[in-house]
Amino acid sequence: MKSRISDGIVILFLVGVIATSFIYAGKIGISLSQAHARPDVRADGKINTLIVSVCSLRRDLLSEYGHQGPEVMPNLERFFRESSIVFSNLFNGIPWISIIAFFDRFFPELEDRGYIVPGPFTEYPYVRIPLNKSRQAYEFRDTNDSNWEKNYRGDLRWVKDSFPLHPNRPFTLVVHVKYMHYPLIDFFNPDSEWDHYLNDEEKARLNEYLKNPSIYYSKLPFLLMMTSDPLYALAHPAVRAQNPGDDAATKTRLLGLVTNERFIQEWKASPDYEVDLRILKKVYAANARYMDAKIIGPLLDLFGDERLKSNTAILFTGDHGEAHMERDKLTHATSAFDDALAVPAAVLLPGDSGRPRRVKEQVHMHTLADFMRDVAVGTATTENWEEKLAELHEDVFLMRDCANSLHAVRFKNRYKYILDWASGRRSLYDLETDPEERNDIAATAPDKAAELEALYWANLPRFKWIPLWRCAPWDANSVSF
């Protein structure tokens, strides 16, 4: 009886998936046919809007944010040089989501206004490159999506092919590129040159680690960053001692050990840790080099379409920062410091030329999304963009980690206040004199700390609308001051 019930559930699930696929296909077909049927609307001055977001991109790979030496991403460097607006101090206080989480609330309005291009599997204009493998078909439901983050070609081709389908109407499209997310070793693309910056000794060392996980188990966070393979977690004696299961869900959870404090400290204390960290940074930079050449360069150039270039506003942005062991933190979502929160961003408005204007005030990601809505509907232009941004300016915004164990306030590019609720520690940093947030002045400036503490609670209601995806709710782990 149980077997028949299980079989019935699977059949119903599959029928639902097939039906949903036909519904989405129908919506896409209708939208594409409407694109050809509508008259030309460009006479009224409407433009296209393309938002390109990149996961896990450190801004210090760009000269605009301090990079020195040979360019790692020449196409992106050129885009920043030619942009209309560069954001010098953009932050995402929710450092595990991207701009789509802030922008998708505008999709119904944009649809009503006639700005719509469907995504490949959704009715709204959002494309993830690549699409989550686990959502593509029932048989992939237990797939570790991280193993597919480098598999960009199919969905990038879809974006390229979609542009010519909309010659007679403006469109808005959000593209989120996952290529920079770990695993850093590109197993998909033979031309990736993920080891481009490594010398022979570094290549040999990394190969030795990969071949002998049981010997080099102390390198666990490093090897998970390289491979996103639970094999390296299961090779650790402390992990094996917990008798983890062999199911897909357990193996996926093991990948979370990349941010585990115990294993990070063990790696940091292991022999040749500094060499390991240098290898990680070099492979990361090689990822950026390849992404720039194969994905970001063509996207920002609109695949060479001169007509599109003349009437398309383009935003390039990251989604959050990425920690490379600053303050013993790795990746993102576990830190309230700027290393994991700072985001590169620049906007190119059609018809604009000259040197980019820099917005030096602190800007939160949701404010950037608001501004791009104004660009999309034509209320922010080259003539009034400074006024529109000023309308959205915020002196105070909040930051937190995924677990909601860190609460933080950033104030006027001048102060950062952080509360670690587990320990009760309160930290205060003067960003003007201490931009790297190394000198905690909470004990010597208690009044200022108390002022920012009050600002956190006063401004919390303004930020609770932000979706948290799979992280702790805003009110979880709350702390009573």
GROMACS .gro file of C-alpha atoms in nm, residues 39-391:
model
  353
   39PRO     CA    1   0.396   4.893  -3.305
   40ASP     CA    2   0.725   5.077  -3.269
   41VAL     CA    3   0.726   5.272  -2.942
   42ARG     CA    4   1.070   5.430  -2.964
   43ALA     CA    5   0.933   5.760  -3.090
   44ASP     CA    6   0.821   5.848  -2.739
   45GLY     CA    7   1.174   5.819  -2.601
   46LYS     CA    8   1.143   5.490  -2.415
   47ILE     CA    9   1.465   5.293  -2.368
   48ASN     CA   10   1.568   4.940  -2.281
   49THR     CA   11   1.716   4.855  -1.941
   50LEU     CA   12   1.966   4.575  -1.885
   51ILE     CA   13   2.078   4.491  -1.531
   52VAL     CA   14   2.381   4.262  -1.510
   53SER     CA   15   2.461   4.124  -1.165
   54VAL     CA   16   2.756   3.901  -1.073
   55CYS     CA   17   2.766   3.672  -0.771
   56SER     CA   18   3.054   3.687  -0.521
   57LEU     CA   19   3.260   3.951  -0.702
   58ARG     CA   20   3.514   4.140  -0.494
   59ARG     CA   21   3.536   4.500  -0.603
   60ASP     CA   22   3.911   4.523  -0.538
   61LEU     CA   23   3.974   4.341  -0.868
   62LEU     CA   24   3.886   4.672  -1.039
   63SER     CA   25   4.111   4.976  -1.059
   64GLU     CA   26   3.814   5.195  -0.966
   65TYR     CA   27   3.830   5.034  -0.621
   66GLY     CA   28   4.203   5.010  -0.570
   67HIS     CA   29   4.333   4.731  -0.796
   68GLN     CA   30   4.688   4.792  -0.916
   69GLY     CA   31   4.891   4.620  -1.183
   70PRO     CA   32   4.774   4.446  -1.502
   71GLU     CA   33   4.399   4.450  -1.557
   72VAL     CA   34   4.220   4.130  -1.460
   73MET     CA   35   3.893   4.226  -1.631
   74PRO     CA   36   3.970   4.461  -1.923
   75ASN     CA   37   3.613   4.462  -2.059
   76LEU     CA   38   3.469   4.556  -1.722
   77GLU     CA   39   3.743   4.815  -1.670
   78ARG     CA   40   3.642   4.978  -2.000
   79PHE     CA   41   3.276   4.976  -1.900
   80PHE     CA   42   3.357   5.159  -1.576
   81ARG     CA   43   3.569   5.415  -1.764
   82GLU     CA   44   3.288   5.483  -2.011
   83SER     CA   45   2.998   5.475  -1.763
   84SER     CA   46   2.775   5.766  -1.674
   85ILE     CA   47   2.765   5.693  -1.300
   86VAL     CA   48   3.001   5.500  -1.073
   87PHE     CA   49   2.899   5.412  -0.719
   88SER     CA   50   3.200   5.447  -0.492
   89ASN     CA   51   3.030   5.325  -0.175
   90LEU     CA   52   2.759   5.076  -0.261
   91PHE     CA   53   2.675   4.803  -0.007
   92ASN     CA   54   2.438   4.514   0.026
   93GLY     CA   55   2.349   4.480   0.392
   94ILE     CA   56   2.194   4.138   0.324
   95PRO     CA   57   2.509   3.971   0.184
   96TRP     CA   58   2.367   3.657   0.026
   97ILE     CA   59   2.099   3.791  -0.210
   98SER     CA   60   2.132   3.988  -0.533
   99ILE     CA   61   1.962   4.291  -0.684
  100ILE     CA   62   1.677   4.078  -0.819
  101ALA     CA   63   1.549   4.041  -0.462
  102PHE     CA   64   1.515   4.420  -0.444
  103PHE     CA   65   1.405   4.479  -0.804
  104ASP     CA   66   1.146   4.211  -0.876
  105ARG     CA   67   0.874   4.403  -0.693
  106PHE     CA   68   0.876   4.641  -0.991
  107PHE     CA   69   0.802   4.372  -1.249
  108PRO     CA   70   0.421   4.402  -1.238
  109GLU     CA   71   0.446   4.777  -1.294
  110LEU     CA   72   0.695   4.733  -1.576
  111GLU     CA   73   0.470   4.475  -1.736
  112ASP     CA   74   0.174   4.715  -1.720
  113ARG     CA   75   0.387   4.982  -1.882
  114GLY     CA   76   0.489   4.748  -2.164
  115TYR     CA   77   0.845   4.671  -2.057
  116ILE     CA   78   0.864   4.296  -2.054
  117VAL     CA   79   1.087   4.019  -2.180
  118PRO     CA   80   1.019   3.680  -2.023
  119GLY     CA   81   1.294   3.473  -1.872
  120PRO     CA   82   1.352   3.125  -2.015
  121PHE     CA   83   1.143   2.955  -1.747
  122THR     CA   84   0.950   3.239  -1.585
  123GLU     CA   85   0.696   3.497  -1.690
  124TYR     CA   86   0.915   3.782  -1.565
  125PRO     CA   87   1.240   3.910  -1.715
  126TYR     CA   88   1.499   3.746  -1.494
  127VAL     CA   89   1.769   3.505  -1.613
  128ARG     CA   90   2.009   3.325  -1.384
  129ILE     CA   91   2.325   3.207  -1.561
  130PRO     CA   92   2.318   2.916  -1.519
  131LEU     CA   93   1.968   2.824  -1.416
  132ASN     CA   94   1.950   2.616  -1.099
  133LYS     CA   95   2.000   2.258  -1.212
  134SER     CA   96   1.782   2.126  -0.931
  135ARG     CA   97   1.483   2.318  -1.073
  136GLN     CA   98   1.518   2.218  -1.436
  137ALA     CA   99   1.365   1.872  -1.408
  138TYR     CA  100   1.240   1.629  -1.146
  139GLU     CA  101   1.535   1.394  -1.189
  140PHE     CA  102   1.774   1.673  -1.085
  141ARG     CA  103   1.588   1.755  -0.762
  142ASP     CA  104   1.874   1.636  -0.540
  143THR     CA  105   2.148   1.797  -0.746
  144ASN     CA  106   2.408   2.018  -0.581
  145ASP     CA  107   2.362   2.337  -0.782
  146SER     CA  108   2.711   2.459  -0.693
  147ASN     CA  109   2.852   2.188  -0.919
  148TRP     CA  110   2.692   2.363  -1.216
  149GLU     CA  111   2.779   2.729  -1.150
  150LYS     CA  112   3.035   2.736  -1.432
  151ASN     CA  113   2.794   2.589  -1.690
  152TYR     CA  114   2.706   2.927  -1.840
  153ARG     CA  115   2.688   2.872  -2.216
  154GLY     CA  116   2.328   2.766  -2.266
  155ASP     CA  117   2.162   3.045  -2.068
  156LEU     CA  118   2.401   3.311  -2.201
  157ARG     CA  119   2.304   3.200  -2.551
  158TRP     CA  120   1.939   3.239  -2.455
  159VAL     CA  121   2.002   3.602  -2.351
  160LYS     CA  122   2.182   3.674  -2.677
  161ASP     CA  123   1.910   3.517  -2.887
  162SER     CA  124   1.631   3.695  -2.699
  163PHE     CA  125   1.739   4.049  -2.786
  164PRO     CA  126   1.648   4.038  -3.160
  165LEU     CA  127   1.299   3.914  -3.068
  166HIS     CA  128   1.203   4.255  -2.928
  167PRO     CA  129   1.286   4.516  -3.193
  168ASN     CA  130   0.967   4.721  -3.161
  169ARG     CA  131   0.919   4.761  -2.789
  170PRO     CA  132   1.137   4.859  -2.492
  171PHE     CA  133   1.241   4.585  -2.252
  172THR     CA  134   1.382   4.539  -1.904
  173LEU     CA  135   1.598   4.235  -1.834
  174VAL     CA  136   1.785   4.129  -1.519
  175VAL     CA  137   2.072   3.882  -1.568
  176HIS     CA  138   2.246   3.730  -1.267
  177VAL     CA  139   2.578   3.555  -1.339
  178LYS     CA  140   2.692   3.286  -1.094
  179TYR     CA  141   3.033   3.214  -1.243
  180MET     CA  142   3.238   3.366  -0.957
  181HIS     CA  143   3.066   3.158  -0.690
  182TYR     CA  144   3.266   2.862  -0.567
  183PRO     CA  145   3.371   2.598  -0.674
  184LEU     CA  146   3.659   2.801  -0.812
  185ILE     CA  147   3.800   2.520  -1.025
  186ASP     CA  148   3.616   2.522  -1.357
  187PHE     CA  149   3.550   2.159  -1.449
  188PHE     CA  150   3.311   2.254  -1.731
  189ASN     CA  151   3.501   2.472  -1.972
  190PRO     CA  152   3.829   2.338  -2.115
  191ASP     CA  153   3.925   2.690  -2.221
  192SER     CA  154   3.876   2.844  -1.876
  193GLU     CA  155   4.244   2.855  -1.771
  194TRP     CA  156   4.136   2.857  -1.407
  195ASP     CA  157   4.505   2.801  -1.315
  196HIS     CA  158   4.625   3.088  -1.536
  197TYR     CA  159   4.796   3.278  -1.254
  198LEU     CA  160   4.944   2.977  -1.072
  199ASN     CA  161   5.314   2.893  -1.100
  200ASP     CA  162   5.433   2.533  -1.134
  201GLU     CA  163   5.494   2.488  -0.762
  202GLU     CA  164   5.143   2.612  -0.679
  203LYS     CA  165   4.985   2.385  -0.939
  204ALA     CA  166   5.172   2.084  -0.800
  205ARG     CA  167   5.074   2.171  -0.443
  206LEU     CA  168   4.705   2.204  -0.527
  207ASN     CA  169   4.711   1.880  -0.724
  208GLU     CA  170   4.869   1.703  -0.426
  209TYR     CA  171   4.591   1.828  -0.196
  210LEU     CA  172   4.317   1.723  -0.435
  211LYS     CA  173   4.456   1.372  -0.477
  212ASN     CA  174   4.506   1.309  -0.105
  213PRO     CA  175   4.210   1.447   0.094
  214SER     CA  176   4.264   1.216   0.391
  215ILE     CA  177   4.620   1.345   0.433
  216TYR     CA  178   4.534   1.713   0.391
  217TYR     CA  179   4.202   1.717   0.577
  218SER     CA  180   4.310   2.028   0.767
  219LYS     CA  181   4.271   2.217   0.438
  220LEU     CA  182   3.896   2.152   0.443
  221PRO     CA  183   3.760   2.508   0.385
  222PHE     CA  184   4.018   2.571   0.114
  223LEU     CA  185   3.936   2.247  -0.070
  224LEU     CA  186   3.563   2.311  -0.045
  225MET     CA  187   3.620   2.653  -0.201
  226MET     CA  188   3.815   2.490  -0.482
  227THR     CA  189   3.577   2.202  -0.553
  228SER     CA  190   3.244   2.224  -0.366
  229ASP     CA  191   3.281   1.848  -0.328
  230PRO     CA  192   3.161   1.682  -0.003
  231LEU     CA  193   3.437   1.424  -0.056
  232TYR     CA  194   3.676   1.664   0.116
  233ALA     CA  195   3.444   1.710   0.414
  234LEU     CA  196   3.394   1.336   0.452
  235ALA     CA  197   3.773   1.291   0.452
  236HIS     CA  198   3.800   1.486   0.778
  237PRO     CA  199   3.810   1.262   1.090
  238ALA     CA  200   3.589   1.498   1.291
  239VAL     CA  201   3.323   1.492   1.021
  240ARG     CA  202   3.335   1.115   0.981
  241ALA     CA  203   3.302   1.077   1.358
  242GLN     CA  204   2.957   1.232   1.334
  243ASN     CA  205   2.846   0.944   1.107
  244PRO     CA  206   2.688   1.171   0.847
  245GLY     CA  207   2.438   1.015   0.613
  246ASP     CA  208   2.502   0.939   0.250
  247ASP     CA  209   2.193   1.114   0.114
  248ALA     CA  210   2.207   1.416  -0.115
  249ALA     CA  211   2.070   1.658   0.145
  250THR     CA  212   2.340   1.565   0.397
  251LYS     CA  213   2.616   1.599   0.139
  252THR     CA  214   2.488   1.944   0.046
  253ARG     CA  215   2.485   2.049   0.414
  254LEU     CA  216   2.847   1.940   0.445
  255LEU     CA  217   2.939   2.211   0.195
  256GLY     CA  218   2.839   2.465   0.460
  257LEU     CA  219   3.153   2.371   0.652
  258VAL     CA  220   3.336   2.614   0.425
  259THR     CA  221   3.239   2.887   0.674
  260ASN     CA  222   3.272   2.678   0.991
  261GLU     CA  223   3.483   2.864   1.248
  262ARG     CA  224   3.651   2.552   1.386
  263PHE     CA  225   3.767   2.428   1.045
  264ILE     CA  226   3.871   2.775   0.932
  265GLN     CA  227   4.099   2.806   1.234
  266GLU     CA  228   4.237   2.459   1.172
  267TRP     CA  229   4.319   2.551   0.813
  268LYS     CA  230   4.475   2.877   0.924
  269ALA     CA  231   4.704   2.688   1.165
  270SER     CA  232   4.802   2.425   0.906
  271PRO     CA  233   5.142   2.422   0.729
  272ASP     CA  234   5.170   2.657   0.430
  273TYR     CA  235   4.838   2.828   0.497
  274GLU     CA  236   4.968   3.150   0.342
  275VAL     CA  237   5.055   2.963   0.022
  276ASP     CA  238   4.706   2.812   0.017
  277LEU     CA  239   4.548   3.155   0.051
  278ARG     CA  240   4.764   3.289  -0.231
  279ILE     CA  241   4.649   3.001  -0.452
  280LEU     CA  242   4.285   3.070  -0.366
  281LYS     CA  243   4.317   3.437  -0.460
  282LYS     CA  244   4.495   3.354  -0.786
  283VAL     CA  245   4.235   3.100  -0.895
  284TYR     CA  246   3.962   3.346  -0.799
  285ALA     CA  247   4.126   3.614  -1.015
  286ALA     CA  248   4.154   3.366  -1.304
  287ASN     CA  249   3.779   3.304  -1.273
  288ALA     CA  250   3.720   3.677  -1.305
  289ARG     CA  251   3.951   3.697  -1.607
  290TYR     CA  252   3.761   3.423  -1.790
  291MET     CA  253   3.417   3.555  -1.692
  292ASP     CA  254   3.513   3.898  -1.822
  293ALA     CA  255   3.619   3.757  -2.160
  294LYS     CA  256   3.339   3.507  -2.216
  295ILE     CA  257   3.034   3.639  -2.029
  296ILE     CA  258   3.054   3.996  -1.899
  297GLY     CA  259   3.235   4.147  -2.198
  298PRO     CA  260   2.980   4.023  -2.454
  299LEU     CA  261   2.685   4.108  -2.227
  300LEU     CA  262   2.793   4.467  -2.158
  301ASP     CA  263   2.870   4.511  -2.529
  302LEU     CA  264   2.516   4.390  -2.602
  303PHE     CA  265   2.674   4.126  -2.823
  304GLY     CA  266   2.788   4.397  -3.063
  305ASP     CA  267   2.436   4.519  -3.148
  306GLU     CA  268   2.480   4.888  -3.231
  307ARG     CA  269   2.105   4.956  -3.235
  308LEU     CA  270   2.074   4.825  -2.881
  309LYS     CA  271   2.374   5.028  -2.767
  310SER     CA  272   2.202   5.351  -2.874
  311ASN     CA  273   1.889   5.295  -2.667
  312THR     CA  274   1.978   5.068  -2.375
  313ALA     CA  275   2.066   5.171  -2.021
  314ILE     CA  276   2.299   4.921  -1.856
  315LEU     CA  277   2.370   4.864  -1.488
  316PHE     CA  278   2.658   4.642  -1.386
  317THR     CA  279   2.674   4.541  -1.021
  318GLY     CA  280   2.785   4.266  -0.788
  319ASP     CA  281   2.548   4.112  -0.537
  320HIS     CA  282   2.764   4.129  -0.223
  321GLY     CA  283   3.129   4.123  -0.129
  322GLU     CA  284   3.342   3.812  -0.082
  323ALA     CA  285   3.573   3.755   0.213
  324HIS     CA  286   3.913   3.596   0.156
  325MET     CA  287   4.001   3.534   0.520
  326GLU     CA  288   3.982   3.896   0.625
  327ARG     CA  289   3.906   3.868   0.997
  328ASP     CA  290   3.912   3.489   0.950
  329LYS     CA  291   3.596   3.495   0.736
  330LEU     CA  292   3.552   3.307   0.410
  331THR     CA  293   3.300   3.367   0.130
  332HIS     CA  294   2.994   3.571   0.243
  333ALA     CA  295   2.675   3.576   0.451
  334THR     CA  296   2.861   3.543   0.784
  335SER     CA  297   3.013   3.889   0.823
  336ALA     CA  298   2.896   4.244   0.887
  337PHE     CA  299   3.226   4.399   0.776
  338ASP     CA  300   3.268   4.584   0.449
  339ASP     CA  301   3.486   4.310   0.294
  340ALA     CA  302   3.172   4.098   0.254
  341LEU     CA  303   2.931   4.385   0.190
  342ALA     CA  304   3.100   4.625  -0.053
  343VAL     CA  305   2.977   4.600  -0.412
  344PRO     CA  306   3.109   4.742  -0.742
  345ALA     CA  307   2.847   4.921  -0.953
  346ALA     CA  308   2.829   5.148  -1.256
  347VAL     CA  309   2.549   5.268  -1.486
  348LEU     CA  310   2.576   5.362  -1.854
  349LEU     CA  311   2.289   5.578  -1.974
  350PRO     CA  312   2.226   5.591  -2.351
  351GLY     CA  313   2.344   5.906  -2.520
  352ASP     CA  314   2.575   5.997  -2.234
  353SER     CA  315   2.945   6.062  -2.283
  354GLY     CA  316   3.238   6.200  -2.093
  355ARG     CA  317   3.392   6.100  -1.764
  356PRO     CA  318   3.179   5.904  -1.517
  357ARG     CA  319   3.032   6.095  -1.225
  358ARG     CA  320   3.096   5.929  -0.892
  359VAL     CA  321   2.839   5.888  -0.619
  360LYS     CA  322   3.050   5.897  -0.304
  361GLU     CA  323   2.767   5.888  -0.049
  362GLN     CA  324   2.686   5.547   0.095
  363VAL     CA  325   2.419   5.368  -0.107
  364HIS     CA  326   2.232   5.051  -0.016
  365MET     CA  327   2.146   4.790  -0.281
  366HIS     CA  328   1.772   4.849  -0.248
  367THR     CA  329   1.827   5.218  -0.327
  368LEU     CA  330   2.014   5.118  -0.643
  369ALA     CA  331   1.716   4.900  -0.742
  370ASP     CA  332   1.482   5.197  -0.685
  371PHE     CA  333   1.702   5.414  -0.906
  372MET     CA  334   1.705   5.154  -1.185
  373ARG     CA  335   1.325   5.141  -1.173
  374ASP     CA  336   1.329   5.517  -1.239
  375VAL     CA  337   1.573   5.463  -1.526
  376ALA     CA  338   1.354   5.188  -1.673
  377VAL     CA  339   1.036   5.397  -1.672
  378GLY     CA  340   1.216   5.709  -1.795
  379THR     CA  341   1.192   5.929  -1.488
  380ALA     CA  342   1.570   5.918  -1.427
  381THR     CA  343   1.774   6.046  -1.720
  382THR     CA  344   2.112   6.201  -1.795
  383GLU     CA  345   1.956   6.537  -1.711
  384ASN     CA  346   1.820   6.460  -1.365
  385TRP     CA  347   1.993   6.149  -1.231
  386GLU     CA  348   2.161   6.338  -0.946
  387GLU     CA  349   1.825   6.470  -0.831
  388LYS     CA  350   1.666   6.124  -0.850
  389LEU     CA  351   1.948   5.968  -0.649
  390ALA     CA  352   1.926   6.244  -0.389
  391GLU     CA  353   1.558   6.156  -0.342
   0.00000   0.00000   0.00000
